[in-house]
Short mmCIF file of C-alpha atoms (C1' of nucleotides) in Angstrom, two decimals:
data_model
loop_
_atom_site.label_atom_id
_atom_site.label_comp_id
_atom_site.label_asym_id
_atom_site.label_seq_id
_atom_site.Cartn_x
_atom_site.Cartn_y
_atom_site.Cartn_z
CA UNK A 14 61.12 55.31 109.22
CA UNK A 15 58.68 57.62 108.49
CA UNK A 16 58.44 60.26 105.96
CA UNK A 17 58.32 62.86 108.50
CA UNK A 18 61.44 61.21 110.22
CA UNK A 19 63.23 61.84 106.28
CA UNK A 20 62.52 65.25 106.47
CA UNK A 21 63.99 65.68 110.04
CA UNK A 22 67.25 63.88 108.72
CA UNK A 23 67.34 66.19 105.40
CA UNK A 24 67.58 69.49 107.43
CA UNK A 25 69.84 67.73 109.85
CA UNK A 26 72.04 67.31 106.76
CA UNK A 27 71.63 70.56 105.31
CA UNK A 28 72.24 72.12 108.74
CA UNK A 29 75.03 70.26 109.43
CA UNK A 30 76.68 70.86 106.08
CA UNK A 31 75.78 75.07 105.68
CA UNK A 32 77.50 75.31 109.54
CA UNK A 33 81.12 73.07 108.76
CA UNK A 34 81.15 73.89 104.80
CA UNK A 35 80.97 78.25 106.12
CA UNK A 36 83.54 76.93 109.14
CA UNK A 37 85.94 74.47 107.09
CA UNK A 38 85.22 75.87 103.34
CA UNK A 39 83.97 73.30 100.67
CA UNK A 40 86.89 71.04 99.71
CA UNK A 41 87.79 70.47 103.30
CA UNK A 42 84.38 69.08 104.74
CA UNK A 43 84.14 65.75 104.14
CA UNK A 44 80.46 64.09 103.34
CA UNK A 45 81.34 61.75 106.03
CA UNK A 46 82.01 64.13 108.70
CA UNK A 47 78.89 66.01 107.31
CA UNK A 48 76.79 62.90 108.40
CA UNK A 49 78.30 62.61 111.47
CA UNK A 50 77.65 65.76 112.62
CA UNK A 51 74.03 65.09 111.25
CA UNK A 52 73.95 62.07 113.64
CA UNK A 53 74.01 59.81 110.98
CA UNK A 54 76.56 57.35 108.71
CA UNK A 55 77.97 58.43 105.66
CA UNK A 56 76.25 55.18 103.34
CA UNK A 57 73.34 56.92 104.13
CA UNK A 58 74.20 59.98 102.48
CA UNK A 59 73.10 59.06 98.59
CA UNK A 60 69.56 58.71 99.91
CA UNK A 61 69.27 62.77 100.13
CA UNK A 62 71.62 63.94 97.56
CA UNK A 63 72.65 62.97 94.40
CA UNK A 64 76.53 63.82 95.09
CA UNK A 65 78.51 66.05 97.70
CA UNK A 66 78.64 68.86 95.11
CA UNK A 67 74.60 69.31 94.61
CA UNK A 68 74.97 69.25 98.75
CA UNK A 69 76.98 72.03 98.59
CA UNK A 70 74.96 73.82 96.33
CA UNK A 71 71.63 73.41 98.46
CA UNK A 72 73.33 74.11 101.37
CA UNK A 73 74.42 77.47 100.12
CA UNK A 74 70.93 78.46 99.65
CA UNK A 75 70.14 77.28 103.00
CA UNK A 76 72.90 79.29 104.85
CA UNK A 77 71.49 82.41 102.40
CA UNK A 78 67.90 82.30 104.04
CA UNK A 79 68.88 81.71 107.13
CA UNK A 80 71.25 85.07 106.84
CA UNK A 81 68.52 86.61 104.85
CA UNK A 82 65.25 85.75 106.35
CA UNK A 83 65.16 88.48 108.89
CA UNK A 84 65.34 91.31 106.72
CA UNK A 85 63.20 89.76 103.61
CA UNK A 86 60.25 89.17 105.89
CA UNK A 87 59.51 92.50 107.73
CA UNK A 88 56.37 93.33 107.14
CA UNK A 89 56.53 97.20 107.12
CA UNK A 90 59.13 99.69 105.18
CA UNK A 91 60.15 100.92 108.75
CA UNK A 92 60.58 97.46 110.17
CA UNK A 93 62.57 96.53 106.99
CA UNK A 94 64.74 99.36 107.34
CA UNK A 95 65.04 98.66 111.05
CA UNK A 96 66.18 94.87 110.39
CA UNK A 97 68.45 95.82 107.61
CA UNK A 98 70.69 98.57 109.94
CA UNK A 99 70.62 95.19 112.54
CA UNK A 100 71.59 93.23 109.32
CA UNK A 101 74.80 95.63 108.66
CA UNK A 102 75.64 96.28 112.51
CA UNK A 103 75.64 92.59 113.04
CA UNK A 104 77.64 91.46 110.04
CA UNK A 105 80.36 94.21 111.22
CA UNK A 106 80.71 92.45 114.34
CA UNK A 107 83.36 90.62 116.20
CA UNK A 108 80.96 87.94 116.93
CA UNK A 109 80.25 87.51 112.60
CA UNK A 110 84.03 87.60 112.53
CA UNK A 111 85.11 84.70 114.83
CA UNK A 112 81.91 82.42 114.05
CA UNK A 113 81.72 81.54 110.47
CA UNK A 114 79.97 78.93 110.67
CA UNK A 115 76.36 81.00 110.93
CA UNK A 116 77.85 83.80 108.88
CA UNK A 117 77.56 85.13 105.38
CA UNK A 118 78.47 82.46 103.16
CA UNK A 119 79.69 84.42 100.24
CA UNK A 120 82.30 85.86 102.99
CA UNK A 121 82.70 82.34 104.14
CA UNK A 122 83.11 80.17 100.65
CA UNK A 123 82.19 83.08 97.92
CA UNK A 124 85.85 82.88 96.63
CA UNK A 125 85.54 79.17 96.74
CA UNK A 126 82.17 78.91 95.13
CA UNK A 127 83.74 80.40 92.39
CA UNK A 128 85.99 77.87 91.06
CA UNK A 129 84.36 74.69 92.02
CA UNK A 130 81.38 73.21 90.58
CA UNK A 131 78.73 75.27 88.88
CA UNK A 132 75.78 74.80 90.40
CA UNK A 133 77.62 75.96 93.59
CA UNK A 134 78.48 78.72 91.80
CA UNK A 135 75.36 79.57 90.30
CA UNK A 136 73.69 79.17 94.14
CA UNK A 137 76.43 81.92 94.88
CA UNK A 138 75.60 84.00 92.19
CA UNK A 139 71.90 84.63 93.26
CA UNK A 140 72.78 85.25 96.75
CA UNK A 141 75.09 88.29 95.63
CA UNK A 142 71.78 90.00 93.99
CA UNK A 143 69.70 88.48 96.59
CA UNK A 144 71.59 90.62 99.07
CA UNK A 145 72.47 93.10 97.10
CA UNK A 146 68.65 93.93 97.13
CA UNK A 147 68.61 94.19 100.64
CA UNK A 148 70.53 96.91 101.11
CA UNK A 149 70.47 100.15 99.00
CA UNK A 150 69.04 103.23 101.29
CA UNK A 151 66.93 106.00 100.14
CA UNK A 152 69.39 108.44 101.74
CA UNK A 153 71.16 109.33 98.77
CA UNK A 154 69.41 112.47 97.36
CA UNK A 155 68.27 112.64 93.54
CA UNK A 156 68.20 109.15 91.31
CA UNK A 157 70.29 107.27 93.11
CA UNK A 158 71.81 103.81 91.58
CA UNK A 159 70.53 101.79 94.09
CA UNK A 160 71.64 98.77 92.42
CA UNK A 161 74.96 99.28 92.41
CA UNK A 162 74.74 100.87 95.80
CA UNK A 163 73.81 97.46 96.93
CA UNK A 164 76.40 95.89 95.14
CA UNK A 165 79.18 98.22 96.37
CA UNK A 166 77.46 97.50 100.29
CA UNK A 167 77.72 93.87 99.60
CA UNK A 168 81.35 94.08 98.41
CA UNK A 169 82.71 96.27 101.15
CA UNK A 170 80.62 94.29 103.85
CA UNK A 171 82.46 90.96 102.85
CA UNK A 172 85.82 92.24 102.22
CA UNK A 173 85.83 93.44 105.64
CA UNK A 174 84.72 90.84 107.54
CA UNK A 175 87.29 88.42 104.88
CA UNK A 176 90.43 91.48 106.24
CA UNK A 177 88.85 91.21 109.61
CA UNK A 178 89.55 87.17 109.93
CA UNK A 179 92.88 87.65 109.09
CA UNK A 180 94.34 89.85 111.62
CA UNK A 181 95.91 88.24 114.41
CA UNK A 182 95.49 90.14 117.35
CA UNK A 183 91.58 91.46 118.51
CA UNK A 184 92.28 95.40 118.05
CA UNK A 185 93.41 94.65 114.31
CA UNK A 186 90.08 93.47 113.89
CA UNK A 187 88.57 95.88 115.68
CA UNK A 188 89.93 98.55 113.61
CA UNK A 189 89.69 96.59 110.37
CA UNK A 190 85.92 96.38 111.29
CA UNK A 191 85.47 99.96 112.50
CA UNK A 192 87.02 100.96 109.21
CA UNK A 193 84.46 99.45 107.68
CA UNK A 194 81.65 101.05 109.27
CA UNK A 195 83.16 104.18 108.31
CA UNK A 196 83.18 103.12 104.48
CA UNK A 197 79.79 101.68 104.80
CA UNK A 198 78.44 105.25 105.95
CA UNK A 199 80.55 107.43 103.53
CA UNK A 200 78.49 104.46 100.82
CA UNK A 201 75.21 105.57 102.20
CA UNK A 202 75.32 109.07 102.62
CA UNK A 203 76.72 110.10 99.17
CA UNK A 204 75.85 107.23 96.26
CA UNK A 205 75.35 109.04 93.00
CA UNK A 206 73.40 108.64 90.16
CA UNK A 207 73.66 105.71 87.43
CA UNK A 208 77.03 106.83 85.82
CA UNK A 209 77.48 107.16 82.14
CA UNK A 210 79.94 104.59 81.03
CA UNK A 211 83.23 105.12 83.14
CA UNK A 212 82.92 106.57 86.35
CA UNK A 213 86.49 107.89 86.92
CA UNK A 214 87.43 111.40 85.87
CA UNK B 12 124.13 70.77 89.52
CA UNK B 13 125.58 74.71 90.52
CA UNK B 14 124.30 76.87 93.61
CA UNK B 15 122.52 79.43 91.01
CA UNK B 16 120.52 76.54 89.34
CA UNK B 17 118.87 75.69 92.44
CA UNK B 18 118.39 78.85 93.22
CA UNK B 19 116.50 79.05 89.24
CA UNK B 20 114.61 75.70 90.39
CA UNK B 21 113.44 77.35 93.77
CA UNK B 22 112.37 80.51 91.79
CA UNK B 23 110.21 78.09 88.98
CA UNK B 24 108.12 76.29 91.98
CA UNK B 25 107.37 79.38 93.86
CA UNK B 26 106.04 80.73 90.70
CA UNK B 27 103.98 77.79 90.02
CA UNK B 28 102.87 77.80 92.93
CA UNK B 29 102.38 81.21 93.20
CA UNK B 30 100.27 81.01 90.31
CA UNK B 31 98.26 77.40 91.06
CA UNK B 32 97.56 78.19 94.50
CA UNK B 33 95.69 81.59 93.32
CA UNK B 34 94.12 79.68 90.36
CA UNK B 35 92.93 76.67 92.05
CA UNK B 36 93.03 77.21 95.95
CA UNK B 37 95.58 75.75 98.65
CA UNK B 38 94.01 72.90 99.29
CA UNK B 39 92.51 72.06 96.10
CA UNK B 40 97.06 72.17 94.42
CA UNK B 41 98.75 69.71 95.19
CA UNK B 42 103.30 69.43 95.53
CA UNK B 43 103.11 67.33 92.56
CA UNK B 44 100.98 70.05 90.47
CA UNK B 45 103.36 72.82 91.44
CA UNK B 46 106.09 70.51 90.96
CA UNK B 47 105.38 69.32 87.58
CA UNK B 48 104.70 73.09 86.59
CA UNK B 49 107.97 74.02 87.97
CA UNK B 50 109.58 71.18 85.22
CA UNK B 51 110.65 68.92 88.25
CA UNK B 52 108.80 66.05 89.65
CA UNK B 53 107.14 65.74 93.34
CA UNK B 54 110.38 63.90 95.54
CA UNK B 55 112.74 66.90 94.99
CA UNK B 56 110.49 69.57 96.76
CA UNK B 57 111.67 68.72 100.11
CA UNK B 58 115.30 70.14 98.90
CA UNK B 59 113.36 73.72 98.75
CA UNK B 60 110.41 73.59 100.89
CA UNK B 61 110.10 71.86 104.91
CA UNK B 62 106.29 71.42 103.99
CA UNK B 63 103.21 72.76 101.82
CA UNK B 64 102.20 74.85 104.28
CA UNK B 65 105.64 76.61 104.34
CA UNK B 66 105.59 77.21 100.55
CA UNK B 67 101.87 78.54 100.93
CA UNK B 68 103.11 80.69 102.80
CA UNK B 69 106.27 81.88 100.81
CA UNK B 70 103.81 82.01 97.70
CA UNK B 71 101.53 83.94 99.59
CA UNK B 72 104.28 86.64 100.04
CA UNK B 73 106.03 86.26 96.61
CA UNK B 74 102.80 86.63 94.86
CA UNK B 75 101.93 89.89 96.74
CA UNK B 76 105.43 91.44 96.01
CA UNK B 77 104.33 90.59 92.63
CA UNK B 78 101.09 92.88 92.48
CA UNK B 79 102.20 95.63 95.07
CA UNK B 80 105.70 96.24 93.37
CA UNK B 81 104.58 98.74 90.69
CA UNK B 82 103.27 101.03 93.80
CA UNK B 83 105.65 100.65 96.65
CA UNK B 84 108.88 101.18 93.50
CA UNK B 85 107.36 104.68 92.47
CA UNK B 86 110.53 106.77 92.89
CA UNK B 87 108.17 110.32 93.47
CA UNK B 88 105.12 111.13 94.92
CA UNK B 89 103.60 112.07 91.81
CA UNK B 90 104.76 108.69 89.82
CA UNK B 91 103.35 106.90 93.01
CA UNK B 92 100.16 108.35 92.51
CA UNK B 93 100.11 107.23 89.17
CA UNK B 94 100.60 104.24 89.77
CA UNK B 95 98.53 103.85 92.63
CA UNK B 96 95.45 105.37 90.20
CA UNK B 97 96.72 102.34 87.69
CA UNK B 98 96.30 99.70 90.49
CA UNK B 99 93.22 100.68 91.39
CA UNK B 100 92.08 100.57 87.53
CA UNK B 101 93.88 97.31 87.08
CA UNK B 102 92.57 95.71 90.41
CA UNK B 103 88.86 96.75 88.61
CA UNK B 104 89.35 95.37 85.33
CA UNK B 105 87.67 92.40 83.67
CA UNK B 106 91.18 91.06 83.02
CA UNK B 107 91.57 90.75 86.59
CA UNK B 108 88.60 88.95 87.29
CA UNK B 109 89.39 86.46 84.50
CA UNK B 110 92.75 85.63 85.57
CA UNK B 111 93.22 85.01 89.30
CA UNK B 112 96.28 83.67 89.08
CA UNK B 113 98.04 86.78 88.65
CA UNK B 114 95.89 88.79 90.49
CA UNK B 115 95.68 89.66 94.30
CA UNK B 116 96.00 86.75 96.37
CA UNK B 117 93.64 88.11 99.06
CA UNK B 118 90.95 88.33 96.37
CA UNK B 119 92.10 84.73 95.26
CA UNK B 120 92.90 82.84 98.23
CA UNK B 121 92.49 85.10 101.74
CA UNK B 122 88.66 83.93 102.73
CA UNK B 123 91.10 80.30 102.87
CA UNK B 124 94.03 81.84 104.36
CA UNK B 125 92.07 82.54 107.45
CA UNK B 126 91.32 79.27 108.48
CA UNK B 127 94.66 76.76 107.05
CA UNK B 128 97.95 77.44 108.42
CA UNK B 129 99.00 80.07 110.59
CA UNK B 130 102.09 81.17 108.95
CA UNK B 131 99.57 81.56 105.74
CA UNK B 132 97.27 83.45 107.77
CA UNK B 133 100.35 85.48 108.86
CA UNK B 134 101.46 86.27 105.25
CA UNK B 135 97.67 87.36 104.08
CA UNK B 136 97.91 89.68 107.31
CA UNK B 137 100.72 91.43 106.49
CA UNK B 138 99.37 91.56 103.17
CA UNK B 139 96.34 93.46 104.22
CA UNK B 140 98.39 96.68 106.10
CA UNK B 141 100.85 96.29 103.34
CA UNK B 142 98.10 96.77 99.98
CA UNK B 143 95.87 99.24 102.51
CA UNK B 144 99.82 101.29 103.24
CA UNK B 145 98.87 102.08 99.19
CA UNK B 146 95.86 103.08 98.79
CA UNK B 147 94.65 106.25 100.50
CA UNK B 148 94.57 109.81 99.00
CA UNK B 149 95.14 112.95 99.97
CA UNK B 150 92.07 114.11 98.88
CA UNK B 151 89.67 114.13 101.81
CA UNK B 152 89.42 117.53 103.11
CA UNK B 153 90.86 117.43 106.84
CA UNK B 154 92.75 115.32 109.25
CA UNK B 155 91.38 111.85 107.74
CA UNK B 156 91.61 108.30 108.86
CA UNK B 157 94.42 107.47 105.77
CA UNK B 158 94.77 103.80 107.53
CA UNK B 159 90.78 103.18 108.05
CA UNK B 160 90.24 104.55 104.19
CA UNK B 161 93.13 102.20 103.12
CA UNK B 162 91.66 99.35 104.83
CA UNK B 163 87.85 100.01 103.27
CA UNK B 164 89.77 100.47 99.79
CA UNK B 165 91.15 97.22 100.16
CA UNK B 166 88.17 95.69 101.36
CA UNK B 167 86.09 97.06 98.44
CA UNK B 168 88.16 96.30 96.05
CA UNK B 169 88.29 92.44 97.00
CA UNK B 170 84.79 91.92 97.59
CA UNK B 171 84.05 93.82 94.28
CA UNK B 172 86.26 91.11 92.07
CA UNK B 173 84.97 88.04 95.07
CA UNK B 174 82.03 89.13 93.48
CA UNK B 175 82.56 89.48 89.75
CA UNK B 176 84.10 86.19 89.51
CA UNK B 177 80.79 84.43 90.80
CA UNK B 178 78.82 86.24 87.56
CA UNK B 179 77.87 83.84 85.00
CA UNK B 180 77.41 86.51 82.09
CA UNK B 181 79.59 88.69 81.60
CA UNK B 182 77.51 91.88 81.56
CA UNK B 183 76.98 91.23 85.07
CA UNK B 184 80.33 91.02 86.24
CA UNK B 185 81.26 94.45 84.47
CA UNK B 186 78.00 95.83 86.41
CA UNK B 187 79.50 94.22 89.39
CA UNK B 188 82.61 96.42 88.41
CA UNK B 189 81.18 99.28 87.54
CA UNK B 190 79.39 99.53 91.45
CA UNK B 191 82.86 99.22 92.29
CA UNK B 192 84.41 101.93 90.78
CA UNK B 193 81.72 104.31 92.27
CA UNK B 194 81.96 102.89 95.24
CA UNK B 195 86.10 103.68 95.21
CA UNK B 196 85.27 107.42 93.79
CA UNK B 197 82.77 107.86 96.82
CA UNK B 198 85.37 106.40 99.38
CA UNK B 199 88.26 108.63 97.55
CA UNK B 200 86.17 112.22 98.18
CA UNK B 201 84.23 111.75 101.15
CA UNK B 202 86.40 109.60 103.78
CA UNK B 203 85.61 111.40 107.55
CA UNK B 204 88.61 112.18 110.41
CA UNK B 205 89.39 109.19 112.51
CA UNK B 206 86.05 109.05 114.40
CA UNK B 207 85.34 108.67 118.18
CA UNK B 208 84.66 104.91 119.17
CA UNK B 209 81.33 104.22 116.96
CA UNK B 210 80.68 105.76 114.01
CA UNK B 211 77.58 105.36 113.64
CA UNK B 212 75.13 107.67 114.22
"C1'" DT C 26 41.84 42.18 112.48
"C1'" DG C 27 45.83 39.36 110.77
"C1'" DT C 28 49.38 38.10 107.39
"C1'" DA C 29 52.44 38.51 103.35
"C1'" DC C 30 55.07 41.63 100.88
"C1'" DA C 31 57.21 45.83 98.57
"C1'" DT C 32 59.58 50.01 99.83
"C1'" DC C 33 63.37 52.43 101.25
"C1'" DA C 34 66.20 55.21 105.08
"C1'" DG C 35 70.07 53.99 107.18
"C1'" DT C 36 74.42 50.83 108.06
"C1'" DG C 37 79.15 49.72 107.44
"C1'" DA C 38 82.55 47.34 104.53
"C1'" DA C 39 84.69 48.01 100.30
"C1'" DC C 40 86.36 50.26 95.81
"C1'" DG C 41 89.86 53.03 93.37
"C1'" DC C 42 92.24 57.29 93.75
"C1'" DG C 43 95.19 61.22 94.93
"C1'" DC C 44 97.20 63.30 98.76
"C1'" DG C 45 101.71 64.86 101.77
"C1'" DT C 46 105.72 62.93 102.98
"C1'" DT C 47 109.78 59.58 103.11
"C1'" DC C 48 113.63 57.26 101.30
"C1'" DA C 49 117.20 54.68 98.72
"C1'" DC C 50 119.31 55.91 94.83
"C1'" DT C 51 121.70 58.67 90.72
"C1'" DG C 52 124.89 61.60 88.93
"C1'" DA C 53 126.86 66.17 88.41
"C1'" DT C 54 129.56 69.56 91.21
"C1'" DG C 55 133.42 71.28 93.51
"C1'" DT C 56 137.07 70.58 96.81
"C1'" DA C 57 141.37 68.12 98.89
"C1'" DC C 58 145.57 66.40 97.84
"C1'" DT D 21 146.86 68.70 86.02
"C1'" DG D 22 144.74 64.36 87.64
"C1'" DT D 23 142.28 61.50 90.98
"C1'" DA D 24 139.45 60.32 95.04
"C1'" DC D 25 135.72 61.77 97.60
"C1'" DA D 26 131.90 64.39 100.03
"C1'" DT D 27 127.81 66.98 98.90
"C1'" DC D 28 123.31 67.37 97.54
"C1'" DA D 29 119.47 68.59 93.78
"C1'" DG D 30 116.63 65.75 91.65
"C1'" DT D 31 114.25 60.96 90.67
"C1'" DG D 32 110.59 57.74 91.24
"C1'" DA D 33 108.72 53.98 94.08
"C1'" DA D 34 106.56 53.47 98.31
"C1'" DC D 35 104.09 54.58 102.83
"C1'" DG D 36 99.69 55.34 105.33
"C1'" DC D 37 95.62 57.99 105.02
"C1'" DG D 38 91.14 60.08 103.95
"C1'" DC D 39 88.37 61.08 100.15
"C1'" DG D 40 83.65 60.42 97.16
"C1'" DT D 41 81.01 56.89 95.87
"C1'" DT D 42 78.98 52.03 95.62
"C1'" DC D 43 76.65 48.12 97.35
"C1'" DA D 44 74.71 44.12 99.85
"C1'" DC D 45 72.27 44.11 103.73
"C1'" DT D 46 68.88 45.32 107.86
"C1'" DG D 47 64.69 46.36 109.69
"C1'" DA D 48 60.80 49.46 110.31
"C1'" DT D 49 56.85 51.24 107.56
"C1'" DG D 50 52.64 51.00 105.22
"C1'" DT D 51 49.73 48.74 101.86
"C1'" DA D 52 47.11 44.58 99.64
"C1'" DC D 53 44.21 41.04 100.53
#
DNA sequence: TGTACATCAGTGAACGCGCGTTCACTGATGTAC
DNA sequence: TGTACATCAGTGAACGCGCGTTCACTGATGTAC
């Protein structure tokens, strides 16, 4: 048993766990089915983590870069750009709908995360700013809020996909989704400047 | 033991577990929570309910007439819009975030809805059409998509608060808020006409 | 190079606990006569 | 009006089960000499 050989069971874990805790939510995977789907028993378990809930935490962050990763390493403005119109088109997608389990986990377990233990929510908390940053465009003419833009992308991106899982038949989803798009675009073209307090007329 | 106290008794545990179930999560309430809540104890809730999942899904629905009441009982168009603007305002508020178990159960509990119980799932769906029947306004110039806009409403609004509840400070969360509001304002005066198939351009 | 030993990842039985559901029972209600 | 009886909401013990966590043990690794 080598130290290399730990490693490879670690990620195992941690892969295992980001892929049924997005599919199952939190509360409903077990640390023994965790392991098995890891390959391994569930003794084993308190070798690699001090308790299920600082598993959940660290597998949060691992289903965040491996949603993330794509857009945070392009290496140019334009290829950023590029990868973050992939990263919207692609979360808007049937295919992000029916598999969760490789989805965004704030979608997935965000509402989740935020009434079970705090580290989990904590490791929640950074990915809404962490992806928040991802998205603002320079589209919007003058000083635009790009922070909030973000936000507002993030919060429209998950609530749609979160609508879009709960419609029955395929062309409910389809126009939950498309709906979506729409708002996403009206978000881009026309975000204004930081508000004074209280937005509303 | 008369007909209408039952009736009071089936009332108290939908309530409870209207309210538990948004607080804590489906999973995470047990029957002998909601039935201690309801001033009973847990052997009597098979006179009311044929399983959990059944009074999930009741709770689901009672807690939704609950929230969408105000809106749908407007007696003119004018008082609607009122109160439509009020639900919006409400749905936005720090209170709301605070206190999830009074506040929209698709914020609350819909991510979980989509993957327990199919009557749940059933309830949340008809939940979506029925808060996104609400929400458009007549305020985009042309033939607009009312449905798509009511859907990206909804969507924004829930992922706004899905966010604000995972803040730790609270000057966050009202940022968090405040994205949200703009983000409602730029959905409110700039939603297109129902597109051709892709939006995008 | 060969041997004794400490380390520790992984195993699988065991723990105490809370879950959803069942069931024999209690006692108040309301009807039949 | 008074009595016998069926109904059934509510009680609380009990069921089988899966949970998170613990622990004595196994056996391969790598170091000390």
């Amino acid at each position: 048993m080598s130290e290399a050989e730990k490693l490879k069971s670690h990620k195992r874990i941690l892969d295992a766990a980001a892929r049924l805790m997005r599919e199952r939510g939190v509360e409903a995977t077990s640390v023994a089915h965790i392991m098995s789907a890891a390959g391994l028993t569930h003794g084993g378990f308190y070798r690699h983590f001090p308790s299920k809930d600082a598993l959940a935490a660290a597998a949060f962050r691992h289903a965040v870069d491996g949603v993330v990763s794509d857009v945070e390493q392009a290496s140019s403005p334009e290829a950023r750009a590029q990868a973050r119109d992939r990263y919207v088109a692609t979360y808007l997608s049937d295919l992000h709908v029916k598999d969760r389990g490789q989805g965004c986990p704030l979608a997935a377990i965000g509402a989740e995360a935020a009434r079970l233990d705090d580290s989990l929510r904590a490791a929640a908390a950074e990915a809404v700013w962490r992806m928040a940053g991802l998205l603002p465009t320079a589209e919007a003419c003058g000083p635009a809020d790009r922070s909030g833009q973000g936000i507002a992308l993030v919060a429209l991106l998950l609530g749609t996909v979160t609508l879009a899982r709960l419609a029955e038949r395929p062309e409910e989803a389809a126009a939950i989704l498309s709906a979506g798009r729409t708002g996403v675009d009206a978000l881009e073209r026309s975000w204004p400047a930081r508000a004074a307090k209280g937005s509303r007329a």
